[in-house]
PDB file of N, CA and C in Angstrom:
ATOM      1  N   UNK A   1     124.501 127.902  95.423  1.00 96.00           N
ATOM      2  CA  UNK A   1     124.345 129.270  95.032  1.00 96.00           C
ATOM      3  C   UNK A   1     125.590 130.051  95.469  1.00 96.00           C
ATOM      4  N   UNK A   2     125.945 131.024  94.662  1.00 98.00           N
ATOM      5  CA  UNK A   2     127.085 131.880  94.983  1.00 98.00           C
ATOM      6  C   UNK A   2     126.552 133.297  95.206  1.00 98.00           C
ATOM      7  N   UNK A   3     127.006 133.889  96.297  1.00 98.00           N
ATOM      8  CA  UNK A   3     126.592 135.235  96.658  1.00 98.00           C
ATOM      9  C   UNK A   3     127.812 136.135  96.759  1.00 98.00           C
ATOM     10  N   UNK A   4     127.600 137.419  96.486  1.00 98.00           N
ATOM     11  CA  UNK A   4     128.641 138.420  96.678  1.00 98.00           C
ATOM     12  C   UNK A   4     128.172 139.372  97.773  1.00 98.00           C
ATOM     13  N   UNK A   5     128.985 139.473  98.818  1.00 98.00           N
ATOM     14  CA  UNK A   5     128.707 140.410  99.901  1.00 98.00           C
ATOM     15  C   UNK A   5     129.622 141.613  99.732  1.00 98.00           C
ATOM     16  N   UNK A   6     129.040 142.794  99.788  1.00 98.00           N
ATOM     17  CA  UNK A   6     129.815 144.030  99.805  1.00 98.00           C
ATOM     18  C   UNK A   6     129.648 144.596 101.205  1.00 98.00           C
ATOM     19  N   UNK A   7     130.774 144.668 101.925  1.00 98.00           N
ATOM     20  CA  UNK A   7     130.773 144.976 103.349  1.00 98.00           C
ATOM     21  C   UNK A   7     131.483 146.299 103.588  1.00 98.00           C
ATOM     22  N   UNK A   8     130.865 147.150 104.382  1.00 98.00           N
ATOM     23  CA  UNK A   8     131.463 148.433 104.763  1.00 98.00           C
ATOM     24  C   UNK A   8     131.643 148.430 106.277  1.00 98.00           C
ATOM     25  N   UNK A   9     132.888 148.622 106.719  1.00 98.00           N
ATOM     26  CA  UNK A   9     133.214 148.660 108.137  1.00 98.00           C
ATOM     27  C   UNK A   9     133.683 150.067 108.479  1.00 98.00           C
ATOM     28  N   UNK A  10     133.057 150.684 109.479  1.00 96.00           N
ATOM     29  CA  UNK A  10     133.420 152.037 109.891  1.00 96.00           C
ATOM     30  C   UNK A  10     133.454 152.122 111.414  1.00 96.00           C
ATOM     31  N   UNK A  11     134.076 153.186 111.917  1.00 95.00           N
ATOM     32  CA  UNK A  11     134.051 153.439 113.355  1.00 95.00           C
ATOM     33  C   UNK A  11     132.616 153.725 113.785  1.00 95.00           C
ATOM     34  N   UNK A  12     132.290 153.265 114.967  1.00 96.00           N
ATOM     35  CA  UNK A  12     130.974 153.595 115.534  1.00 96.00           C
ATOM     36  C   UNK A  12     130.914 155.093 115.794  1.00 96.00           C
ATOM     37  N   UNK A  13     129.717 155.655 115.750  1.00 92.00           N
ATOM     38  CA  UNK A  13     129.536 157.058 116.108  1.00 92.00           C
ATOM     39  C   UNK A  13     130.024 157.243 117.539  1.00 92.00           C
ATOM     40  N   UNK A  14     130.686 158.341 117.770  1.00 93.00           N
ATOM     41  CA  UNK A  14     131.208 158.612 119.104  1.00 93.00           C
ATOM     42  C   UNK A  14     132.617 158.085 119.332  1.00 93.00           C
ATOM     43  N   UNK A  15     133.103 157.239 118.437  1.00 95.00           N
ATOM     44  CA  UNK A  15     134.478 156.737 118.529  1.00 95.00           C
ATOM     45  C   UNK A  15     135.359 157.653 117.693  1.00 95.00           C
ATOM     46  N   UNK A  16     136.454 158.077 118.257  1.00 93.00           N
ATOM     47  CA  UNK A  16     137.353 158.992 117.555  1.00 93.00           C
ATOM     48  C   UNK A  16     137.987 158.295 116.353  1.00 93.00           C
ATOM     49  N   UNK A  17     137.881 158.924 115.212  1.00 95.00           N
ATOM     50  CA  UNK A  17     138.447 158.407 113.966  1.00 95.00           C
ATOM     51  C   UNK A  17     139.716 159.207 113.670  1.00 95.00           C
ATOM     52  N   UNK A  18     140.846 158.733 114.193  1.00 94.00           N
ATOM     53  CA  UNK A  18     142.116 159.471 114.064  1.00 94.00           C
ATOM     54  C   UNK A  18     142.512 159.658 112.604  1.00 94.00           C
ATOM     55  N   UNK A  19     142.347 158.631 111.804  1.00 95.00           N
ATOM     56  CA  UNK A  19     142.722 158.733 110.387  1.00 95.00           C
ATOM     57  C   UNK A  19     141.813 159.729 109.667  1.00 95.00           C
ATOM     58  N   UNK A  20     140.531 159.683 109.949  1.00 95.00           N
ATOM     59  CA  UNK A  20     139.602 160.628 109.354  1.00 95.00           C
ATOM     60  C   UNK A  20     139.916 162.061 109.762  1.00 95.00           C
ATOM     61  N   UNK A  21     140.269 162.272 111.038  1.00 93.00           N
ATOM     62  CA  UNK A  21     140.636 163.610 111.504  1.00 93.00           C
ATOM     63  C   UNK A  21     141.889 164.111 110.798  1.00 93.00           C
ATOM     64  N   UNK A  22     142.881 163.238 110.630  1.00 94.00           N
ATOM     65  CA  UNK A  22     144.118 163.626 109.953  1.00 94.00           C
ATOM     66  C   UNK A  22     143.841 164.027 108.501  1.00 94.00           C
ATOM     67  N   UNK A  23     142.955 163.302 107.839  1.00 94.00           N
ATOM     68  CA  UNK A  23     142.609 163.629 106.457  1.00 94.00           C
ATOM     69  C   UNK A  23     141.881 164.966 106.388  1.00 94.00           C
ATOM     70  N   UNK A  24     140.951 165.200 107.313  1.00 92.00           N
ATOM     71  CA  UNK A  24     140.242 166.485 107.343  1.00 92.00           C
ATOM     72  C   UNK A  24     141.213 167.645 107.506  1.00 92.00           C
ATOM     73  N   UNK A  25     142.154 167.486 108.439  1.00 92.00           N
ATOM     74  CA  UNK A  25     143.141 168.540 108.667  1.00 92.00           C
ATOM     75  C   UNK A  25     144.011 168.776 107.440  1.00 92.00           C
ATOM     76  N   UNK A  26     144.425 167.686 106.786  1.00 93.00           N
ATOM     77  CA  UNK A  26     145.262 167.818 105.590  1.00 93.00           C
ATOM     78  C   UNK A  26     144.495 168.512 104.462  1.00 93.00           C
ATOM     79  N   UNK A  27     143.231 168.171 104.282  1.00 92.00           N
ATOM     80  CA  UNK A  27     142.433 168.818 103.242  1.00 92.00           C
ATOM     81  C   UNK A  27     142.284 170.305 103.516  1.00 92.00           C
ATOM     82  N   UNK A  28     142.104 170.667 104.767  1.00 91.00           N
ATOM     83  CA  UNK A  28     142.004 172.099 105.118  1.00 91.00           C
ATOM     84  C   UNK A  28     143.332 172.815 104.844  1.00 91.00           C
ATOM     85  N   UNK A  29     144.449 172.163 105.195  1.00 92.00           N
ATOM     86  CA  UNK A  29     145.761 172.771 104.948  1.00 92.00           C
ATOM     87  C   UNK A  29     146.022 172.947 103.463  1.00 92.00           C
ATOM     88  N   UNK A  30     145.533 172.022 102.649  1.00 94.00           N
ATOM     89  CA  UNK A  30     145.705 172.118 101.197  1.00 94.00           C
ATOM     90  C   UNK A  30     144.741 173.130 100.579  1.00 94.00           C
ATOM     91  N   UNK A  31     143.812 173.623 101.381  1.00 91.00           N
ATOM     92  CA  UNK A  31     142.865 174.639 100.953  1.00 91.00           C
ATOM     93  C   UNK A  31     142.064 174.191  99.724  1.00 91.00           C
ATOM     94  N   UNK A  32     141.718 172.916  99.708  1.00 85.00           N
ATOM     95  CA  UNK A  32     140.942 172.374  98.588  1.00 85.00           C
ATOM     96  C   UNK A  32     139.473 172.735  98.731  1.00 85.00           C
ATOM     97  N   UNK A  33     138.934 172.511  99.906  1.00 81.00           N
ATOM     98  CA  UNK A  33     137.525 172.820 100.167  1.00 81.00           C
ATOM     99  C   UNK A  33     137.323 172.815 101.671  1.00 81.00           C
ATOM    100  N   UNK A  34     136.353 173.551 102.144  1.00 86.00           N
ATOM    101  CA  UNK A  34     136.077 173.497 103.580  1.00 86.00           C
ATOM    102  C   UNK A  34     135.522 172.122 103.950  1.00 86.00           C
ATOM    103  N   UNK A  35     136.199 171.429 104.827  1.00 88.00           N
ATOM    104  CA  UNK A  35     135.792 170.088 105.253  1.00 88.00           C
ATOM    105  C   UNK A  35     135.531 170.127 106.754  1.00 88.00           C
ATOM    106  N   UNK A  36     134.355 169.681 107.156  1.00 88.00           N
ATOM    107  CA  UNK A  36     134.039 169.701 108.583  1.00 88.00           C
ATOM    108  C   UNK A  36     134.183 168.321 109.216  1.00 88.00           C
ATOM    109  N   UNK A  37     134.137 167.252 108.408  1.00 90.00           N
ATOM    110  CA  UNK A  37     134.207 165.904 108.979  1.00 90.00           C
ATOM    111  C   UNK A  37     134.620 164.921 107.897  1.00 90.00           C
ATOM    112  N   UNK A  38     135.502 164.009 108.255  1.00 93.00           N
ATOM    113  CA  UNK A  38     135.886 162.917 107.370  1.00 93.00           C
ATOM    114  C   UNK A  38     135.905 161.639 108.193  1.00 93.00           C
ATOM    115  N   UNK A  39     135.275 160.598 107.697  1.00 94.00           N
ATOM    116  CA  UNK A  39     135.300 159.296 108.361  1.00 94.00           C
ATOM    117  C   UNK A  39     135.967 158.310 107.416  1.00 94.00           C
ATOM    118  N   UNK A  40     136.814 157.466 107.954  1.00 96.00           N
ATOM    119  CA  UNK A  40     137.533 156.476 107.162  1.00 96.00           C
ATOM    120  C   UNK A  40     137.059 155.089 107.571  1.00 96.00           C
ATOM    121  N   UNK A  41     136.957 154.188 106.612  1.00 96.00           N
ATOM    122  CA  UNK A  41     136.547 152.825 106.902  1.00 96.00           C
ATOM    123  C   UNK A  41     137.186 151.866 105.914  1.00 96.00           C
ATOM    124  N   UNK A  42     136.676 150.662 105.927  1.00 97.00           N
ATOM    125  CA  UNK A  42     137.159 149.631 105.005  1.00 97.00           C
ATOM    126  C   UNK A  42     135.980 149.113 104.190  1.00 97.00           C
ATOM    127  N   UNK A  43     136.260 148.785 102.944  1.00 98.00           N
ATOM    128  CA  UNK A  43     135.265 148.201 102.066  1.00 98.00           C
ATOM    129  C   UNK A  43     135.795 146.850 101.630  1.00 98.00           C
ATOM    130  N   UNK A  44     134.996 145.817 101.804  1.00 98.00           N
ATOM    131  CA  UNK A  44     135.402 144.468 101.438  1.00 98.00           C
ATOM    132  C   UNK A  44     134.353 143.852 100.521  1.00 98.00           C
ATOM    133  N   UNK A  45     134.812 143.002  99.629  1.00 98.00           N
ATOM    134  CA  UNK A  45     133.911 142.261  98.758  1.00 98.00           C
ATOM    135  C   UNK A  45     134.260 140.789  98.912  1.00 98.00           C
ATOM    136  N   UNK A  46     133.264 139.986  99.290  1.00 98.00           N
ATOM    137  CA  UNK A  46     133.485 138.570  99.567  1.00 98.00           C
ATOM    138  C   UNK A  46     132.489 137.753  98.745  1.00 98.00           C
ATOM    139  N   UNK A  47     132.987 136.783  97.983  1.00 98.00           N
ATOM    140  CA  UNK A  47     132.120 135.840  97.278  1.00 98.00           C
ATOM    141  C   UNK A  47     132.076 134.562  98.103  1.00 98.00           C
ATOM    142  N   UNK A  48     130.874 134.041  98.332  1.00 98.00           N
ATOM    143  CA  UNK A  48     130.747 132.830  99.135  1.00 98.00           C
ATOM    144  C   UNK A  48     129.645 131.944  98.594  1.00 98.00           C
ATOM    145  N   UNK A  49     129.803 130.648  98.808  1.00 98.00           N
ATOM    146  CA  UNK A  49     128.790 129.680  98.419  1.00 98.00           C
ATOM    147  C   UNK A  49     127.908 129.413  99.622  1.00 98.00           C
ATOM    148  N   UNK A  50     126.609 129.310  99.357  1.00 97.00           N
ATOM    149  CA  UNK A  50     125.662 129.073 100.430  1.00 97.00           C
ATOM    150  C   UNK A  50     124.409 128.425  99.870  1.00 97.00           C
ATOM    151  N   UNK A  51     123.683 127.729 100.727  1.00 97.00           N
ATOM    152  CA  UNK A  51     122.459 127.045 100.298  1.00 97.00           C
ATOM    153  C   UNK A  51     121.370 128.028  99.884  1.00 97.00           C
ATOM    154  N   UNK A  52     121.298 129.167 100.611  1.00 97.00           N
ATOM    155  CA  UNK A  52     120.256 130.150 100.328  1.00 97.00           C
ATOM    156  C   UNK A  52     120.702 131.506 100.863  1.00 97.00           C
ATOM    157  N   UNK A  53     119.899 132.528 100.617  1.00 97.00           N
ATOM    158  CA  UNK A  53     120.271 133.887 101.004  1.00 97.00           C
ATOM    159  C   UNK A  53     120.368 134.042 102.520  1.00 97.00           C
ATOM    160  N   UNK A  54     119.452 133.434 103.243  1.00 98.00           N
ATOM    161  CA  UNK A  54     119.470 133.559 104.713  1.00 98.00           C
ATOM    162  C   UNK A  54     120.755 132.963 105.295  1.00 98.00           C
ATOM    163  N   UNK A  55     121.174 131.813 104.796  1.00 98.00           N
ATOM    164  CA  UNK A  55     122.411 131.187 105.275  1.00 98.00           C
ATOM    165  C   UNK A  55     123.619 132.056 104.903  1.00 98.00           C
ATOM    166  N   UNK A  56     123.579 132.693 103.730  1.00 98.00           N
ATOM    167  CA  UNK A  56     124.669 133.579 103.321  1.00 98.00           C
ATOM    168  C   UNK A  56     124.725 134.800 104.243  1.00 98.00           C
ATOM    169  N   UNK A  57     123.561 135.375 104.589  1.00 98.00           N
ATOM    170  CA  UNK A  57     123.524 136.506 105.521  1.00 98.00           C
ATOM    171  C   UNK A  57     124.121 136.115 106.873  1.00 98.00           C
ATOM    172  N   UNK A  58     123.748 134.940 107.356  1.00 98.00           N
ATOM    173  CA  UNK A  58     124.281 134.468 108.636  1.00 98.00           C
ATOM    174  C   UNK A  58     125.800 134.308 108.570  1.00 98.00           C
ATOM    175  N   UNK A  59     126.298 133.790 107.455  1.00 98.00           N
ATOM    176  CA  UNK A  59     127.743 133.600 107.297  1.00 98.00           C
ATOM    177  C   UNK A  59     128.476 134.939 107.271  1.00 98.00           C
ATOM    178  N   UNK A  60     127.922 135.921 106.570  1.00 98.00           N
ATOM    179  CA  UNK A  60     128.563 137.239 106.503  1.00 98.00           C
ATOM    180  C   UNK A  60     128.548 137.901 107.883  1.00 98.00           C
ATOM    181  N   UNK A  61     127.429 137.806 108.598  1.00 98.00           N
ATOM    182  CA  UNK A  61     127.389 138.342 109.962  1.00 98.00           C
ATOM    183  C   UNK A  61     128.457 137.698 110.836  1.00 98.00           C
ATOM    184  N   UNK A  62     128.611 136.391 110.727  1.00 98.00           N
ATOM    185  CA  UNK A  62     129.627 135.693 111.522  1.00 98.00           C
ATOM    186  C   UNK A  62     131.037 136.154 111.150  1.00 98.00           C
ATOM    187  N   UNK A  63     131.305 136.315 109.846  1.00 98.00           N
ATOM    188  CA  UNK A  63     132.608 136.815 109.393  1.00 98.00           C
ATOM    189  C   UNK A  63     132.917 138.173 110.024  1.00 98.00           C
ATOM    190  N   UNK A  64     131.930 139.042 109.958  1.00 98.00           N
ATOM    191  CA  UNK A  64     132.121 140.402 110.462  1.00 98.00           C
ATOM    192  C   UNK A  64     132.308 140.416 111.970  1.00 98.00           C
ATOM    193  N   UNK A  65     131.493 139.665 112.679  1.00 97.00           N
ATOM    194  CA  UNK A  65     131.554 139.663 114.137  1.00 97.00           C
ATOM    195  C   UNK A  65     132.810 138.998 114.680  1.00 97.00           C
ATOM    196  N   UNK A  66     133.332 137.995 113.966  1.00 97.00           N
ATOM    197  CA  UNK A  66     134.498 137.255 114.469  1.00 97.00           C
ATOM    198  C   UNK A  66     135.828 137.765 113.938  1.00 97.00           C
ATOM    199  N   UNK A  67     135.828 138.456 112.782  1.00 98.00           N
ATOM    200  CA  UNK A  67     137.111 138.812 112.183  1.00 98.00           C
ATOM    201  C   UNK A  67     137.161 140.212 111.565  1.00 98.00           C
ATOM    202  N   UNK A  68     136.175 140.578 110.795  1.00 98.00           N
ATOM    203  CA  UNK A  68     136.294 141.764 109.956  1.00 98.00           C
ATOM    204  C   UNK A  68     136.033 143.085 110.673  1.00 98.00           C
ATOM    205  N   UNK A  69     135.245 143.082 111.740  1.00 98.00           N
ATOM    206  CA  UNK A  69     134.918 144.320 112.448  1.00 98.00           C
ATOM    207  C   UNK A  69     135.154 144.133 113.950  1.00 98.00           C
ATOM    208  N   UNK A  70     135.813 145.107 114.560  1.00 96.00           N
ATOM    209  CA  UNK A  70     136.011 145.080 116.014  1.00 96.00           C
ATOM    210  C   UNK A  70     134.685 145.485 116.655  1.00 96.00           C
ATOM    211  N   UNK A  71     134.055 144.600 117.411  1.00 94.00           N
ATOM    212  CA  UNK A  71     132.688 144.869 117.874  1.00 94.00           C
ATOM    213  C   UNK A  71     132.546 146.059 118.821  1.00 94.00           C
ATOM    214  N   UNK A  72     133.607 146.446 119.505  1.00 95.00           N
ATOM    215  CA  UNK A  72     133.518 147.543 120.462  1.00 95.00           C
ATOM    216  C   UNK A  72     133.571 148.900 119.774  1.00 95.00           C
ATOM    217  N   UNK A  73     134.421 149.042 118.780  1.00 96.00           N
ATOM    218  CA  UNK A  73     134.649 150.360 118.176  1.00 96.00           C
ATOM    219  C   UNK A  73     134.196 150.481 116.730  1.00 96.00           C
ATOM    220  N   UNK A  74     133.801 149.368 116.102  1.00 97.00           N
ATOM    221  CA  UNK A  74     133.414 149.430 114.695  1.00 97.00           C
ATOM    222  C   UNK A  74     132.008 148.878 114.488  1.00 97.00           C
ATOM    223  N   UNK A  75     131.403 149.346 113.413  1.00 98.00           N
ATOM    224  CA  UNK A  75     130.108 148.827 112.973  1.00 98.00           C
ATOM    225  C   UNK A  75     130.259 148.378 111.528  1.00 98.00           C
ATOM    226  N   UNK A  76     129.349 147.529 111.082  1.00 98.00           N
ATOM    227  CA  UNK A  76     129.409 147.083 109.690  1.00 98.00           C
ATOM    228  C   UNK A  76     128.001 147.040 109.097  1.00 98.00           C
ATOM    229  N   UNK A  77     127.971 147.196 107.786  1.00 98.00           N
ATOM    230  CA  UNK A  77     126.747 147.066 107.005  1.00 98.00           C
ATOM    231  C   UNK A  77     127.133 146.308 105.745  1.00 98.00           C
ATOM    232  N   UNK A  78     126.218 145.515 105.226  1.00 98.00           N
ATOM    233  CA  UNK A  78     126.544 144.807 103.986  1.00 98.00           C
ATOM    234  C   UNK A  78     125.315 144.643 103.111  1.00 98.00           C
ATOM    235  N   UNK A  79     125.607 144.465 101.833  1.00 98.00           N
ATOM    236  CA  UNK A  79     124.574 144.073 100.874  1.00 98.00           C
ATOM    237  C   UNK A  79     124.977 142.716 100.333  1.00 98.00           C
ATOM    238  N   UNK A  80     124.001 141.974  99.904  1.00 98.00           N
ATOM    239  CA  UNK A  80     124.229 140.623  99.415  1.00 98.00           C
ATOM    240  C   UNK A  80     123.500 140.459  98.094  1.00 98.00           C
ATOM    241  N   UNK A  81     124.203 139.889  97.117  1.00 98.00           N
ATOM    242  CA  UNK A  81     123.607 139.708  95.801  1.00 98.00           C
ATOM    243  C   UNK A  81     123.968 138.319  95.282  1.00 98.00           C
ATOM    244  N   UNK A  82     123.000 137.613  94.753  1.00 97.00           N
ATOM    245  CA  UNK A  82     123.274 136.308  94.155  1.00 97.00           C
ATOM    246  C   UNK A  82     123.965 136.525  92.814  1.00 97.00           C
ATOM    247  N   UNK A  83     125.098 135.842  92.614  1.00 97.00           N
ATOM    248  CA  UNK A  83     125.844 136.014  91.362  1.00 97.00           C
ATOM    249  C   UNK A  83     125.966 134.712  90.573  1.00 97.00           C
ATOM    250  N   UNK A  84     125.454 133.625  91.101  1.00 84.00           N
ATOM    251  CA  UNK A  84     125.541 132.380  90.352  1.00 84.00           C
ATOM    252  C   UNK A  84     125.063 131.198  91.121  1.00 84.00           C
TER     253      UNK A  84
END
């Protein structure tokens, strides 16, 4: 079975998001709209082969914990869909 994982990695709440703060400030300077908060993250899409959905979930969790997300300052969420 082939699964597609869509993964969103963001800073944990309480962790300063320097890039998000810079974007908020720039938007205010451009006078586009009043912005009170901007958070920046990464979006990844991974296709993987797995025996079943549970094994695919375990593989995506392992990917995120070992490589894609810094466990101290970032959190991740993902959706998984069978594509073939």
